[in-house]
Amino acid sequence: MPTPRVAMLARVVFPLHGYGGIERHVFHLVTHLTRLGAEVTLFVQHASHERRDAHDAATQAITAGLKRVVYLRYDYTSPLLPPNGVVGRQFNYPWYTWELGRTVAHLARGGSFDVIHSQGLCAAGYGLIRSRDPLLQRIPFVANPHGMEEFRTPDWRKWLAYAPFRALYAYGHRVADRAIATDACTQDDLPRYLGVDPARIAVIPSAIDVEECLGYVQPALRQALRERFDLAACDLTFMSVGRLERNKGFHILIEALARLQGQLPPRWRWLLVGNGKERANLAQQAQQAGIAKQISFVGRLDDDELHSLYEEVDLVIHPTLYEGSSLVTLEGMIHRKPMIASAAGGIPDKVFNQRNGYLVPAGSVDALVQAMSQALHARAHWPAWGHESERIVRSTFDWPIVARQTLALYMSLMIPNPIADSR
């Protein structure tokens, strides 16, 4: 059977629409599928002229191996309303996924695709159209729900605001032939939150491109970062990466570090990489805890800087309160770092106690203090833990491996395309 013609239904792709986890997932998935011979048509929203111009070379890299890229309108709201705010998304995303579904369904009826694969809420529009069209039902439909943060938010206002959003999200994945769980430890979330039949769940992990991540590292930049943060004078350097928001748990880590001062060497440092609305609160908390001088709010780094900085630290800590698959965890691991991370989302599939670090219950200061204390006493094992981190990523979470698993799923679902055969 020949490799498939795939319609990839998304809204965003790196770097045209940002640098987040879903954007990178879409970019690497379509890139590696095309390397395996799949014929991929990517559907995404229009990018601004400024972003397209700024990333012209990257745009060419995205489109080079694809059959084509189809751009659709996303922002249907007033210019005064942020398109991705809580209200804006309620209007824009349902309309986008409906128009996307209509476009893809039209092409699929013409025999253009052997497999339809959606990302996030993009499943809803096509799923609704397909459920009423027996011809489309004969073309395999795979849906990937990703992190499902809207189902886990502790903010009751967002919970209420996103109720219609969650209903569409759940519907689109219930009607797919296969819904992808990005970690074995989170596959039960799909029946729980989305109502997906367990028999229709396929476990295919989220991944990182190992060679790309390591290729960002630059010796001169490492030296510049060492000097910028005066790391040569530090006895111990921690690092955390993420948006500075309450759900990332950085306030928990500040409290834990304050309680551990007696066990930490005199010249320790915590590098906190990222921006967000919690920065002022975190800085105030650190000041009140008496550890402000040991904390560097690094801000956002580009990929070269981020991956070069990973090489300069001793331990990566990810104290998140809730999580999806956690690409940040994989990034730290591929740089051979021991990890301390919350047992949230897909992290328990990546971090194992005393193999490559420690897992802690999300939100527990006491547990984080205990894990960090144990790690400090086991510092002689950190190099071995770092090598185990790297082994885990290379064996399970590298994109060439995950793309092959995705292609195998397609092939297992494919039947001769009745639309194409009738032409």
PDB file of C-alpha atoms in Angstrom, residues 13-155:
ATOM      1  CA  VAL A  13       2.355  26.146  12.867  1.00  0.00           C
ATOM      2  CA  PHE A  14       5.820  27.166  14.062  1.00  0.00           C
ATOM      3  CA  PRO A  15       7.187  29.735  13.424  1.00  0.00           C
ATOM      4  CA  LEU A  16       4.452  31.501  11.447  1.00  0.00           C
ATOM      5  CA  HIS A  17       2.024  31.658  14.345  1.00  0.00           C
ATOM      6  CA  GLY A  18       4.246  31.441  17.418  1.00  0.00           C
ATOM      7  CA  TYR A  19       6.630  29.239  19.346  1.00  0.00           C
ATOM      8  CA  GLY A  20       4.356  27.162  21.582  1.00  0.00           C
ATOM      9  CA  GLY A  21       4.009  23.436  21.963  1.00  0.00           C
ATOM     10  CA  ILE A  22       1.167  22.925  19.464  1.00  0.00           C
ATOM     11  CA  GLU A  23       2.875  25.132  16.875  1.00  0.00           C
ATOM     12  CA  ARG A  24       6.051  23.069  17.122  1.00  0.00           C
ATOM     13  CA  HIS A  25       4.122  19.788  17.188  1.00  0.00           C
ATOM     14  CA  VAL A  26       2.424  20.581  13.885  1.00  0.00           C
ATOM     15  CA  PHE A  27       5.684  21.729  12.280  1.00  0.00           C
ATOM     16  CA  HIS A  28       7.635  18.638  13.250  1.00  0.00           C
ATOM     17  CA  LEU A  29       4.810  16.208  12.541  1.00  0.00           C
ATOM     18  CA  VAL A  30       4.287  17.374   8.953  1.00  0.00           C
ATOM     19  CA  THR A  31       8.029  17.715   8.383  1.00  0.00           C
ATOM     20  CA  HIS A  32       8.833  14.189   9.503  1.00  0.00           C
ATOM     21  CA  LEU A  33       5.809  12.642   7.781  1.00  0.00           C
ATOM     22  CA  THR A  34       6.957  14.114   4.471  1.00  0.00           C
ATOM     23  CA  ARG A  35      10.440  12.698   5.069  1.00  0.00           C
ATOM     24  CA  LEU A  36       8.788   9.285   5.343  1.00  0.00           C
ATOM     25  CA  GLY A  37       7.109   9.784   1.996  1.00  0.00           C
ATOM     26  CA  ALA A  38       3.636  10.940   3.037  1.00  0.00           C
ATOM     27  CA  GLU A  39       1.972  13.558   0.829  1.00  0.00           C
ATOM     28  CA  VAL A  40       0.776  16.203   3.303  1.00  0.00           C
ATOM     29  CA  THR A  41      -1.553  19.149   2.740  1.00  0.00           C
ATOM     30  CA  LEU A  42      -1.423  21.498   5.731  1.00  0.00           C
ATOM     31  CA  PHE A  43      -4.385  23.700   6.651  1.00  0.00           C
ATOM     32  CA  VAL A  44      -3.638  26.684   8.939  1.00  0.00           C
ATOM     33  CA  GLN A  45      -4.844  30.206   9.578  1.00  0.00           C
ATOM     34  CA  HIS A  46      -3.440  33.176   7.714  1.00  0.00           C
ATOM     35  CA  ALA A  47      -0.229  34.594   9.158  1.00  0.00           C
ATOM     36  CA  SER A  48       0.372  38.339   9.304  1.00  0.00           C
ATOM     37  CA  HIS A  49       2.493  39.839   6.532  1.00  0.00           C
ATOM     38  CA  GLU A  50       5.042  40.900   9.139  1.00  0.00           C
ATOM     39  CA  ARG A  51       5.416  37.402  10.536  1.00  0.00           C
ATOM     40  CA  ARG A  52       5.549  35.819   7.092  1.00  0.00           C
ATOM     41  CA  ASP A  53       8.266  38.249   6.051  1.00  0.00           C
ATOM     42  CA  ALA A  54      10.208  37.764   9.301  1.00  0.00           C
ATOM     43  CA  HIS A  55      10.162  34.013   8.863  1.00  0.00           C
ATOM     44  CA  ASP A  56      10.455  33.770   5.096  1.00  0.00           C
ATOM     45  CA  ALA A  57      13.220  31.135   5.217  1.00  0.00           C
ATOM     46  CA  ALA A  58      11.305  29.102   7.794  1.00  0.00           C
ATOM     47  CA  THR A  59       8.153  29.358   5.664  1.00  0.00           C
ATOM     48  CA  GLN A  60      10.049  27.888   2.747  1.00  0.00           C
ATOM     49  CA  ALA A  61      11.298  25.108   5.017  1.00  0.00           C
ATOM     50  CA  ILE A  62       7.725  24.301   6.081  1.00  0.00           C
ATOM     51  CA  THR A  63       6.352  24.258   2.545  1.00  0.00           C
ATOM     52  CA  ALA A  64       9.319  22.588   0.847  1.00  0.00           C
ATOM     53  CA  GLY A  65       8.219  18.999   1.439  1.00  0.00           C
ATOM     54  CA  LEU A  66       4.461  19.553   1.557  1.00  0.00           C
ATOM     55  CA  LYS A  67       2.046  19.132  -1.301  1.00  0.00           C
ATOM     56  CA  ARG A  68       0.656  22.541  -0.397  1.00  0.00           C
ATOM     57  CA  VAL A  69      -0.375  24.829   2.442  1.00  0.00           C
ATOM     58  CA  VAL A  70      -3.952  26.113   2.554  1.00  0.00           C
ATOM     59  CA  TYR A  71      -4.502  29.310   4.542  1.00  0.00           C
ATOM     60  CA  LEU A  72      -7.890  30.152   6.059  1.00  0.00           C
ATOM     61  CA  ARG A  73      -9.281  33.154   7.896  1.00  0.00           C
ATOM     62  CA  TYR A  74      -9.386  32.891  11.699  1.00  0.00           C
ATOM     63  CA  ASP A  75     -10.238  36.312  13.166  1.00  0.00           C
ATOM     64  CA  TYR A  76     -13.935  37.053  12.646  1.00  0.00           C
ATOM     65  CA  THR A  77     -14.323  39.413  15.610  1.00  0.00           C
ATOM     66  CA  SER A  78     -13.975  43.155  16.089  1.00  0.00           C
ATOM     67  CA  PRO A  79     -10.414  44.558  15.975  1.00  0.00           C
ATOM     68  CA  LEU A  80     -11.118  45.801  19.518  1.00  0.00           C
ATOM     69  CA  LEU A  81     -11.554  42.231  20.772  1.00  0.00           C
ATOM     70  CA  PRO A  82      -8.392  40.132  21.228  1.00  0.00           C
ATOM     71  CA  PRO A  83      -8.852  37.196  18.812  1.00  0.00           C
ATOM     72  CA  ASN A  84      -7.421  34.660  21.265  1.00  0.00           C
ATOM     73  CA  GLY A  85      -8.911  36.075  24.457  1.00  0.00           C
ATOM     74  CA  VAL A  86     -11.542  34.129  26.366  1.00  0.00           C
ATOM     75  CA  VAL A  87     -14.372  35.838  24.460  1.00  0.00           C
ATOM     76  CA  GLY A  88     -12.605  36.052  21.113  1.00  0.00           C
ATOM     77  CA  ARG A  89     -11.856  32.348  20.990  1.00  0.00           C
ATOM     78  CA  GLN A  90     -15.518  31.507  21.600  1.00  0.00           C
ATOM     79  CA  PHE A  91     -16.403  33.212  18.313  1.00  0.00           C
ATOM     80  CA  ASN A  92     -13.323  32.657  16.191  1.00  0.00           C
ATOM     81  CA  TYR A  93     -12.435  29.059  16.835  1.00  0.00           C
ATOM     82  CA  PRO A  94     -15.887  27.500  16.161  1.00  0.00           C
ATOM     83  CA  TRP A  95     -16.248  29.486  12.948  1.00  0.00           C
ATOM     84  CA  TYR A  96     -12.709  28.621  11.884  1.00  0.00           C
ATOM     85  CA  THR A  97     -13.160  24.916  12.532  1.00  0.00           C
ATOM     86  CA  TRP A  98     -16.454  24.926  10.588  1.00  0.00           C
ATOM     87  CA  GLU A  99     -14.943  26.666   7.556  1.00  0.00           C
ATOM     88  CA  LEU A 100     -11.923  24.384   7.797  1.00  0.00           C
ATOM     89  CA  GLY A 101     -14.187  21.338   7.919  1.00  0.00           C
ATOM     90  CA  ARG A 102     -16.150  22.474   4.862  1.00  0.00           C
ATOM     91  CA  THR A 103     -12.961  23.096   2.884  1.00  0.00           C
ATOM     92  CA  VAL A 104     -11.422  19.738   3.769  1.00  0.00           C
ATOM     93  CA  ALA A 105     -14.680  17.838   3.207  1.00  0.00           C
ATOM     94  CA  HIS A 106     -15.002  19.312  -0.298  1.00  0.00           C
ATOM     95  CA  LEU A 107     -11.476  18.219  -1.210  1.00  0.00           C
ATOM     96  CA  ALA A 108     -11.919  14.805   0.425  1.00  0.00           C
ATOM     97  CA  ARG A 109     -15.073  14.141  -1.587  1.00  0.00           C
ATOM     98  CA  GLY A 110     -13.003  14.821  -4.686  1.00  0.00           C
ATOM     99  CA  GLY A 111     -10.599  12.048  -3.758  1.00  0.00           C
ATOM    100  CA  SER A 112      -7.701  14.224  -2.541  1.00  0.00           C
ATOM    101  CA  PHE A 113      -6.923  12.463   0.738  1.00  0.00           C
ATOM    102  CA  ASP A 114      -6.492   9.014   2.236  1.00  0.00           C
ATOM    103  CA  VAL A 115      -6.353  10.196   5.870  1.00  0.00           C
ATOM    104  CA  ILE A 116      -7.671  13.252   7.721  1.00  0.00           C
ATOM    105  CA  HIS A 117      -5.712  14.232  10.855  1.00  0.00           C
ATOM    106  CA  SER A 118      -6.866  17.115  13.073  1.00  0.00           C
ATOM    107  CA  GLN A 119      -5.107  19.014  15.846  1.00  0.00           C
ATOM    108  CA  GLY A 120      -7.031  20.323  18.868  1.00  0.00           C
ATOM    109  CA  LEU A 121     -10.439  21.899  18.280  1.00  0.00           C
ATOM    110  CA  CYS A 122      -9.958  21.609  14.506  1.00  0.00           C
ATOM    111  CA  ALA A 123     -11.678  18.223  14.791  1.00  0.00           C
ATOM    112  CA  ALA A 124     -15.116  19.694  15.486  1.00  0.00           C
ATOM    113  CA  GLY A 125     -16.161  21.162  12.148  1.00  0.00           C
ATOM    114  CA  TYR A 126     -14.966  18.308   9.974  1.00  0.00           C
ATOM    115  CA  GLY A 127     -16.261  15.756  12.494  1.00  0.00           C
ATOM    116  CA  LEU A 128     -19.762  17.226  12.302  1.00  0.00           C
ATOM    117  CA  ILE A 129     -19.783  17.216   8.497  1.00  0.00           C
ATOM    118  CA  ARG A 130     -18.291  13.720   8.304  1.00  0.00           C
ATOM    119  CA  SER A 131     -20.851  12.273  10.731  1.00  0.00           C
ATOM    120  CA  ARG A 132     -23.577  13.077   8.184  1.00  0.00           C
ATOM    121  CA  ASP A 133     -21.726  11.892   5.081  1.00  0.00           C
ATOM    122  CA  PRO A 134     -21.259   8.115   4.582  1.00  0.00           C
ATOM    123  CA  LEU A 135     -18.704   8.740   1.845  1.00  0.00           C
ATOM    124  CA  LEU A 136     -16.439  10.742   4.179  1.00  0.00           C
ATOM    125  CA  GLN A 137     -16.847   8.117   6.872  1.00  0.00           C
ATOM    126  CA  ARG A 138     -14.863   5.716   4.696  1.00  0.00           C
ATOM    127  CA  ILE A 139     -11.790   7.958   4.891  1.00  0.00           C
ATOM    128  CA  PRO A 140      -9.924   7.438   8.209  1.00  0.00           C
ATOM    129  CA  PHE A 141     -10.198  10.368  10.608  1.00  0.00           C
ATOM    130  CA  VAL A 142      -7.544  10.766  13.331  1.00  0.00           C
ATOM    131  CA  ALA A 143      -7.828  13.495  16.001  1.00  0.00           C
ATOM    132  CA  ASN A 144      -5.183  14.744  18.421  1.00  0.00           C
ATOM    133  CA  PRO A 145      -6.602  16.682  21.413  1.00  0.00           C
ATOM    134  CA  HIS A 146      -3.253  17.809  22.928  1.00  0.00           C
ATOM    135  CA  GLY A 147      -3.098  19.191  26.487  1.00  0.00           C
ATOM    136  CA  MET A 148      -6.784  20.016  27.078  1.00  0.00           C
ATOM    137  CA  GLU A 149      -5.952  22.857  29.487  1.00  0.00           C
ATOM    138  CA  GLU A 150      -9.548  24.120  29.258  1.00  0.00           C
ATOM    139  CA  PHE A 151     -10.674  20.931  31.031  1.00  0.00           C
ATOM    140  CA  ARG A 152      -8.209  21.384  33.901  1.00  0.00           C
ATOM    141  CA  THR A 153      -8.337  25.076  34.733  1.00  0.00           C
ATOM    142  CA  PRO A 154      -9.031  25.790  38.432  1.00  0.00           C
ATOM    143  CA  ASP A 155     -10.436  29.242  37.507  1.00  0.00           C
TER     144      ASP A 155
END
